[in-house]
C-alpha positions as semicolon CSV with decimal commas, in nm:
position;residue;x (nm);y (nm);z (nm)
1;M;-0,914;1,724;0,060
2;V;-1,246;1,553;0,113
3;Y;-1,560;1,765;0,143
4;I;-1,800;1,664;0,421
5;W;-2,157;1,787;0,395
6;N;-2,413;1,741;0,671
7;D;-2,712;1,843;0,463
8;P;-2,799;1,839;0,092
9;S;-2,828;2,219;0,103
10;E;-2,451;2,235;0,160
11;V;-2,372;2,069;-0,174
12;P;-2,275;2,331;-0,435
13;A;-2,528;2,363;-0,715
14;D;-2,260;2,303;-0,979
15;F;-2,115;1,995;-0,809
16;G;-2,069;1,689;-1,027
17;P;-2,097;1,482;-1,225
18;S;-2,039;1,222;-0,958
19;V;-2,003;0,850;-0,905
20;V;-2,208;0,770;-0,594
21;T;-2,272;0,491;-0,349
22;F;-2,469;0,492;-0,027
23;G;-2,483;0,291;0,294
24;N;-2,427;0,292;0,669
25;F;-2,059;0,191;0,637
26;D;-2,034;0,101;1,006
27;G;-1,673;0,000;1,060
28;V;-1,568;0,089;0,703
29;H;-1,449;-0,272;0,674
30;R;-1,281;-0,445;0,380
31;G;-1,615;-0,507;0,209
32;H;-1,695;-0,136;0,218
33;Q;-1,342;-0,058;0,105
34;Q;-1,378;-0,278;-0,202
35;V;-1,700;-0,106;-0,306
36;L;-1,547;0,237;-0,249
37;S;-1,224;0,155;-0,432
38;Q;-1,430;0,056;-0,735
39;L;-1,626;0,378;-0,704
40;I;-1,308;0,585;-0,693
41;R;-1,162;0,406;-0,995
42;S;-1,480;0,471;-1,191
43;A;-1,477;0,836;-1,089
44;R;-1,118;0,882;-1,203
45;L;-1,183;0,712;-1,538
46;T;-1,489;0,927;-1,608
47;H;-1,343;1,251;-1,469
48;S;-1,618;1,258;-1,209
49;K;-1,632;1,313;-0,833
50;A;-1,625;1,012;-0,600
51;V;-1,899;1,049;-0,336
52;A;-2,028;0,832;-0,052
53;V;-2,366;0,897;0,108
54;T;-2,398;0,772;0,465
55;F;-2,663;0,801;0,733
56;D;-2,664;0,927;1,091
57;P;-2,799;0,791;1,316
58;H;-2,800;0,426;1,210
59;P;-3,149;0,335;1,075
60;A;-3,190;0,071;1,346
61;V;-3,181;0,344;1,609
62;I;-3,495;0,493;1,452
63;H;-3,682;0,175;1,361
64;R;-3,597;-0,057;1,650
65;P;-3,413;0,137;1,922
66;E;-3,461;-0,140;2,178
67;S;-3,251;-0,382;1,970
68;A;-3,026;-0,150;1,771
69;P;-2,668;-0,280;1,764
70;R;-2,391;-0,080;1,930
71;L;-2,200;0,087;1,650
72;I;-1,851;-0,035;1,573
73;M;-1,731;0,324;1,541
74;G;-1,857;0,675;1,603
75;L;-1,939;0,919;1,324
76;E;-1,608;1,105;1,357
77;D;-1,405;0,789;1,310
78;K;-1,629;0,673;1,025
79;L;-1,581;0,999;0,837
80;E;-1,206;0,985;0,898
81;A;-1,185;0,627;0,769
82;L;-1,396;0,709;0,463
83;G;-1,191;1,020;0,390
84;E;-0,864;0,824;0,400
85;L;-0,979;0,608;0,108
86;G;-0,955;0,890;-0,146
87;L;-1,315;1,005;-0,178
88;D;-1,383;1,355;-0,303
89;A;-1,687;1,410;-0,084
90;I;-1,910;1,253;0,181
91;L;-2,273;1,348;0,233
92;V;-2,406;1,269;0,581
93;V;-2,784;1,236;0,561
94;K;-2,984;1,268;0,882
95;Y;-3,184;0,948;0,908
96;S;-3,541;1,001;1,021
97;L;-3,889;0,862;0,971
98;D;-3,941;1,128;0,703
99;L;-3,641;0,998;0,511
100;A;-3,758;0,641;0,560
101;S;-4,095;0,732;0,411
102;L;-3,944;0,826;0,073
103;T;-4,006;0,580;-0,206
104;A;-3,704;0,429;-0,378
105;E;-3,754;0,665;-0,671
106;E;-3,793;0,971;-0,448
107;F;-3,474;0,890;-0,260
108;V;-3,273;0,839;-0,579
109;E;-3,412;1,149;-0,747
110;Q;-3,371;1,384;-0,450
111;Y;-3,030;1,272;-0,322
112;L;-2,842;1,101;-0,603
113;V;-2,975;1,286;-0,908
114;D;-3,087;1,636;-0,809
115;C;-2,834;1,686;-0,528
116;L;-2,521;1,498;-0,642
117;H;-2,580;1,481;-1,020
118;A;-2,486;1,113;-1,033
119;S;-2,355;0,983;-1,363
120;H;-2,285;0,639;-1,208
121;V;-2,422;0,460;-0,901
122;V;-2,212;0,181;-0,747
123;I;-2,400;-0,067;-0,527
124;G;-2,375;-0,419;-0,392
125;H;-2,588;-0,691;-0,548
126;D;-2,809;-0,711;-0,236
127;A;-2,858;-0,337;-0,183
128;R;-3,199;-0,227;-0,054
129;F;-3,331;0,127;-0,032
130;G;-3,649;0,332;-0,022
131;R;-3,968;0,296;0,182
132;G;-3,987;-0,048;0,339
133;N;-3,662;-0,143;0,161
134;S;-3,871;-0,182;-0,152
135;G;-3,590;-0,079;-0,388
136;D;-3,333;-0,333;-0,505
137;L;-3,078;-0,377;-0,782
138;E;-3,340;-0,409;-1,055
139;T;-3,513;-0,097;-0,924
140;M;-3,185;0,095;-0,941
141;K;-3,122;-0,020;-1,297
142;A;-3,469;0,095;-1,399
143;L;-3,414;0,432;-1,231
144;G;-3,078;0,462;-1,401
145;G;-3,254;0,430;-1,733
146;K;-3,508;0,692;-1,632
147;F;-3,266;0,949;-1,490
148;G;-2,967;0,881;-1,713
149;F;-2,707;0,725;-1,485
150;E;-2,523;0,394;-1,514
151;V;-2,537;0,128;-1,244
152;Q;-2,225;-0,067;-1,146
153;V;-2,263;-0,377;-0,930
154;I;-1,984;-0,510;-0,715
155;S;-1,954;-0,800;-0,474
156;E;-1,830;-0,716;-0,126
157;F;-1,501;-0,842;0,007
158;G;-1,486;-1,209;0,100
159;S;-1,401;-1,509;-0,112
160;E;-1,296;-1,287;-0,401
161;G;-0,952;-1,127;-0,403
162;Y;-0,826;-1,162;-0,047
163;P;-1,015;-1,451;0,119
164;L;-1,113;-1,428;0,483
165;H;-1,218;-1,742;0,667
166;D;-1,461;-1,806;0,949
167;D;-1,376;-2,034;1,242
168;D;-1,475;-2,343;1,045
169;G;-1,239;-2,253;0,760
170;T;-1,507;-2,149;0,512
171;D;-1,495;-1,819;0,327
172;R;-1,714;-1,552;0,479
173;R;-1,831;-1,223;0,338
174;C;-1,696;-0,924;0,526
175;S;-1,968;-0,758;0,728
176;S;-2,027;-0,529;1,023
177;T;-2,200;-0,824;1,192
178;W;-1,881;-1,030;1,173
179;V;-1,682;-0,748;1,332
180;R;-1,936;-0,714;1,614
181;E;-1,931;-1,089;1,678
182;A;-1,551;-1,091;1,696
183;L;-1,537;-0,793;1,934
184;Q;-1,804;-0,941;2,160
185;E;-1,578;-1,247;2,193
186;G;-1,268;-1,034;2,253
187;D;-1,120;-1,151;1,923
188;V;-0,976;-0,816;1,824
189;A;-0,730;-0,987;1,585
190;T;-1,013;-1,119;1,367
191;A;-1,193;-0,785;1,393
192;A;-0,877;-0,613;1,265
193;E;-0,853;-0,863;0,979
194;V;-1,208;-0,786;0,865
195;L;-1,168;-0,412;0,922
196;G;-0,827;-0,391;0,758
197;R;-0,693;-0,203;1,063
198;P;-0,709;-0,228;1,443
199;H;-1,044;-0,163;1,609
200;R;-1,051;0,167;1,795
201;M;-1,243;0,360;2,055
202;R;-1,241;0,738;2,098
203;G;-1,322;0,929;2,414
204;E;-1,223;1,181;2,677
205;V;-0,981;1,081;2,951
206;V;-1,157;1,120;3,286
207;H;-1,066;1,069;3,649
208;G;-1,128;0,721;3,785
209;A;-1,071;0,556;4,122
210;A;-0,690;0,599;4,079
211;R;-0,631;0,235;4,180
212;G;-0,395;0,183;3,887
213;R;-0,179;0,476;3,996
214;A;-0,171;0,349;4,353
215;L;-0,052;0,010;4,225
216;G;0,216;0,167;4,005
217;F;0,023;0,135;3,679
218;P;-0,153;0,468;3,611
219;T;-0,420;0,445;3,344
220;A;-0,608;0,676;3,110
221;N;-0,976;0,603;3,176
222;L;-1,217;0,661;2,887
223;A;-1,544;0,841;2,961
224;S;-1,861;0,632;2,957
225;N;-1,988;0,815;2,647
226;S;-1,684;0,718;2,440
227;T;-1,757;0,598;2,087
228;G;-1,668;0,261;1,944
229;L;-1,785;-0,087;2,039
230;I;-1,631;-0,205;2,367
231;P;-1,471;-0,549;2,322
232;A;-1,521;-0,833;2,570
233;D;-1,375;-0,798;2,917
234;G;-1,005;-0,871;2,933
235;I;-0,655;-0,735;2,898
236;Y;-0,534;-0,623;2,556
237;A;-0,219;-0,498;2,388
238;G;-0,269;-0,188;2,179
239;W;-0,198;0,180;2,146
240;L;-0,315;0,511;2,284
241;V;-0,308;0,807;2,045
242;D;-0,310;1,143;2,222
243;E;-0,446;1,473;2,090
244;A;-0,106;1,565;1,949
245;G;-0,110;1,250;1,736
246;K;0,159;1,073;1,941
247;R;0,103;0,697;1,937
248;W;0,192;0,530;2,266
249;P;0,214;0,151;2,322
250;A;-0,033;0,046;2,590
251;A;-0,175;-0,237;2,796
252;I;-0,552;-0,194;2,796
253;S;-0,796;-0,319;3,057
254;V;-1,164;-0,369;2,976
255;G;-1,395;-0,471;3,258
256;S;-1,529;-0,390;3,603
257;N;-1,215;-0,447;3,816
258;P;-1,341;-0,765;3,985
259;T;-1,046;-0,777;4,227
260;F;-1,193;-0,463;4,386
261;D;-1,559;-0,573;4,342
262;G;-1,617;-0,320;4,065
263;V;-1,958;-0,294;3,900
264;S;-1,943;-0,063;3,597
265;R;-1,738;-0,157;3,291
266;Q;-1,439;0,064;3,219
267;V;-1,182;0,096;2,944
268;E;-0,841;0,192;3,085
269;A;-0,513;0,222;2,896
270;H;-0,177;0,205;3,072
271;V;0,088;0,370;2,855
272;I;0,395;0,148;2,866
273;D;0,677;0,370;2,741
274;R;0,560;0,697;2,882
275;P;0,813;0,962;2,994
276;R;1,014;0,887;3,307
277;E;0,915;1,216;3,467
278;A;0,663;1,226;3,748
279;V;0,318;1,098;3,667
280;E;0,180;1,449;3,700
281;D;0,395;1,560;3,405
282;F;0,223;1,309;3,178
283;D;-0,131;1,438;3,211
284;L;-0,393;1,316;2,963
285;Y;-0,697;1,428;3,164
286;G;-0,946;1,616;2,950
287;Q;-0,785;1,504;2,625
288;T;-0,986;1,316;2,365
289;V;-0,775;1,014;2,282
290;I;-0,796;0,708;2,060
291;V;-0,742;0,358;2,198
292;E;-0,658;0,086;1,942
293;F;-0,673;-0,287;2,016
294;L;-0,412;-0,521;1,867
295;A;-0,444;-0,849;2,059
296;R;-0,618;-0,997;2,362
297;L;-0,373;-1,115;2,626
298;R;-0,614;-1,279;2,871
299;G;-0,960;-1,267;3,019
300;M;-1,058;-1,066;3,326
301;V;-0,982;-1,243;3,655
302;A;-1,050;-1,160;4,021
303;Y;-0,720;-1,198;4,208
304;R;-0,671;-1,263;4,578
305;G;-0,558;-0,919;4,674
306;P;-0,356;-0,635;4,521
307;E;-0,020;-0,814;4,540
308;A;-0,128;-1,097;4,310
309;L;-0,287;-0,845;4,075
310;V;0,033;-0,637;4,057
311;D;0,237;-0,948;3,974
312;Q;-0,001;-1,031;3,690
313;M;-0,004;-0,670;3,564
314;K;0,375;-0,677;3,539
315;L;0,351;-0,988;3,323
316;D;0,076;-0,826;3,112
317;V;0,292;-0,521;3,044
318;V;0,590;-0,734;2,941
319;Q;0,373;-0,942;2,706
320;A;0,207;-0,633;2,559
321;H;0,544;-0,468;2,504
322;Q;0,678;-0,773;2,322
323;L;0,372;-0,796;2,095
324;L;0,369;-0,427;2,013
325;A;0,742;-0,424;1,940
326;R;0,673;-0,661;1,651
327;H;0,415;-0,423;1,504
């Protein structure tokens, strides 16, 4: 069981000692996983608690809201992904201008030392923290000497261990930026490679224009406030996970339905192997579901009428089914 605290006041006074790291962890990609696996190993060896400190909202939302990147995943999915790694606890710190005003020493003392009783702090070599990002690795080492904790430095996932390569064949460090770039290009396969799992969105199934049902391909339409970065427009093979945890193979459409002169972007999942009963008996409306993306089948195209679109959709479903059967 992993403890999730949404405020330092929720941390028991006798908690610890702990091995701690901190960061945004957007995507919880392979680089994050390597840091956290080292943290967990250190915690087990020292009979300590393994703890990750993360921030909500993302600091960019506070400091530069006009250019803040769309998050790869929502908080719920981030906490789930972090919890699956074997951590003992996660502290979610509300990011604000007050928090940003803390000096590096104040942040470390208040959150890592006084709150979590850190015996070890695990960080990347380029970690920055404190007011104006003034704290770095050398700062943390100095604070470790002052407050009595050890500092462990680890390189993030990339050329070490399991190499990942960019388009030009060179090794590239895993990063949230790389995942965003891949998703913006519709390259969900590369995104999954960097993440270590398929990219996902989470949202409520809402009523749409019902065009898919009229064409014989009913879809689960995600609400506009769904979490998770929307990949580039196109047709994808993937899965839909319902509230009961049932994982259904799906053909997923992302785009504005250009054949029907659509304007707003939508994410719609057509469940391939759904029950043969009437459509009304397979009702996902109102459920919060997860949509996972395995592979991009094609880009979004405006077809000359519904008949041509239906012919293409049949081919999409066959291709999606074949891909998913191999996974």
